Structure formats: C-alpha cells, structure tokens
Amino acid sequence: MAAYFLLTFLALILVPLTLSFAANFRSSTVIQGCKCQDCIENREKIGQKERSTFGKLGSDSKTIFLSIGWLIFAGLVYFVLNTSSTLTVYDPFTILGISSSATEKEIKKFYKKLSLK
C-alpha cells in the first residue's frame, strides 16, 4: 500500500514539473525590433547559441531531477505490477478449525481448547 502512496505523490510532483519543463522548449519567441539584415542575422546567431545550450540535457539540474524522479516512478510501477498481494478475509471459523454451521456450544468448546494451548 505504501507503494501506491509513493506513486501518487511522485505523479503529483513529476507531471506538473515535466509539463512546465516541456513548455519552456515549446515557447515561441515573438520577434520585435528592427527588421534590417544585420539585426536579423544577429538574432539568428543568438538563437543558435540558445538552442545549443538547451541541447545539453545533462547540465540542467531540473532535467537531472526529473530523470531520476521518472526512473523511481518507473521502478515503483514495475514493483507494484510484479508484487502479488494476498488479501485474506478474517474468518474465525477457519481459525478455530470448525465448520460455519457449528453451534454456539461447539464454538465455545473449541475456543476454550485453543486458549489453553
């Protein structure tokens, strides 16, 4: 049951962070300013430098945090899927070793017998 809590907790943290991180890459810049050829070339150079810095995935601490978080999430999912949980129903008749149609007197007799052990 703790694994389900951890999965929920990680999902509540990782999904919004991942969406905000992905939104930073998709945001388009509105070009304002001068339309002369020199300014356009200068903006293209700056854009190429920015794209090259975003290409280095390992340098950003947020990327590392998200990667580790999703790895932990995937590991927990694997653990939950491969763990067999056995839920047992509390049945006092099987504990006492009698049938469910036993009388009250038989139940008391077996209970006293087990309590003396």
CSV table of C-alpha atoms in Angstrom, one decimal, residues 31-95:
chain,number,residue,atom,x,y,z
A,31,ILE,CA,10.4,38.9,-32.8
A,32,GLN,CA,10.2,42.5,-32.1
A,33,GLY,CA,12.6,45.2,-33.1
A,34,CYS,CA,14.5,46.2,-36.2
A,35,LYS,CA,13.9,44.4,-39.4
A,36,CYS,CA,17.2,45.2,-41.0
A,37,GLN,CA,19.5,42.4,-42.3
A,38,ASP,CA,22.2,43.0,-39.6
A,39,CYS,CA,19.7,42.7,-36.8
A,40,ILE,CA,18.1,39.6,-38.3
A,41,GLU,CA,21.5,37.9,-38.6
A,42,ASN,CA,22.3,38.9,-35.0
A,43,ARG,CA,19.0,37.4,-33.7
A,44,GLU,CA,19.8,34.1,-35.7
A,45,LYS,CA,23.2,33.9,-34.0
A,46,ILE,CA,21.7,34.4,-30.6
A,47,GLY,CA,19.0,31.8,-31.3
A,48,GLN,CA,21.6,29.3,-32.4
A,49,LYS,CA,23.6,29.8,-29.2
A,50,GLU,CA,20.4,29.4,-27.1
A,51,ARG,CA,19.5,26.2,-28.9
A,52,SER,CA,23.0,24.8,-28.4
A,53,THR,CA,22.8,25.4,-24.6
A,54,PHE,CA,19.3,23.8,-24.5
A,55,GLY,CA,20.7,20.7,-26.3
A,56,LYS,CA,22.9,19.9,-23.3
A,57,LEU,CA,20.4,17.9,-21.3
A,58,GLY,CA,22.8,16.7,-18.6
A,59,SER,CA,23.8,20.2,-17.5
A,60,ASP,CA,20.5,21.3,-16.2
A,61,SER,CA,19.7,20.3,-12.6
A,62,LYS,CA,15.9,20.3,-13.3
A,63,THR,CA,16.5,17.7,-16.1
A,64,ILE,CA,18.5,15.5,-13.8
A,65,PHE,CA,15.9,15.8,-11.1
A,66,LEU,CA,13.1,14.9,-13.5
A,67,SER,CA,15.0,12.0,-15.0
A,68,ILE,CA,15.7,10.5,-11.6
A,69,GLY,CA,12.1,11.0,-10.5
A,70,TRP,CA,10.7,9.3,-13.6
A,71,LEU,CA,13.2,6.4,-13.1
A,72,ILE,CA,12.0,6.0,-9.5
A,73,PHE,CA,8.4,6.2,-10.7
A,74,ALA,CA,9.0,3.5,-13.3
A,75,GLY,CA,10.7,1.3,-10.8
A,76,LEU,CA,7.8,1.6,-8.4
A,77,VAL,CA,5.3,0.8,-11.2
A,78,TYR,CA,7.4,-2.3,-12.0
A,79,PHE,CA,7.4,-3.3,-8.3
A,80,VAL,CA,3.6,-2.8,-8.0
A,81,LEU,CA,2.9,-4.8,-11.1
A,82,ASN,CA,5.2,-7.7,-10.1
A,83,THR,CA,4.2,-7.9,-6.5
A,84,SER,CA,1.4,-10.3,-5.7
A,85,SER,CA,-0.7,-9.2,-2.8
A,86,THR,CA,-2.6,-11.8,-0.9
A,87,LEU,CA,-5.6,-10.3,0.9
A,88,THR,CA,-7.0,-12.7,3.4
A,89,VAL,CA,-10.5,-12.5,4.8
A,90,TYR,CA,-10.8,-12.8,8.5
A,91,ASP,CA,-12.8,-16.0,9.1
A,92,PRO,CA,-13.0,-17.1,12.8
A,93,PHE,CA,-14.3,-20.5,11.8
A,94,THR,CA,-11.2,-21.4,10.0
A,95,ILE,CA,-9.0,-20.1,12.8
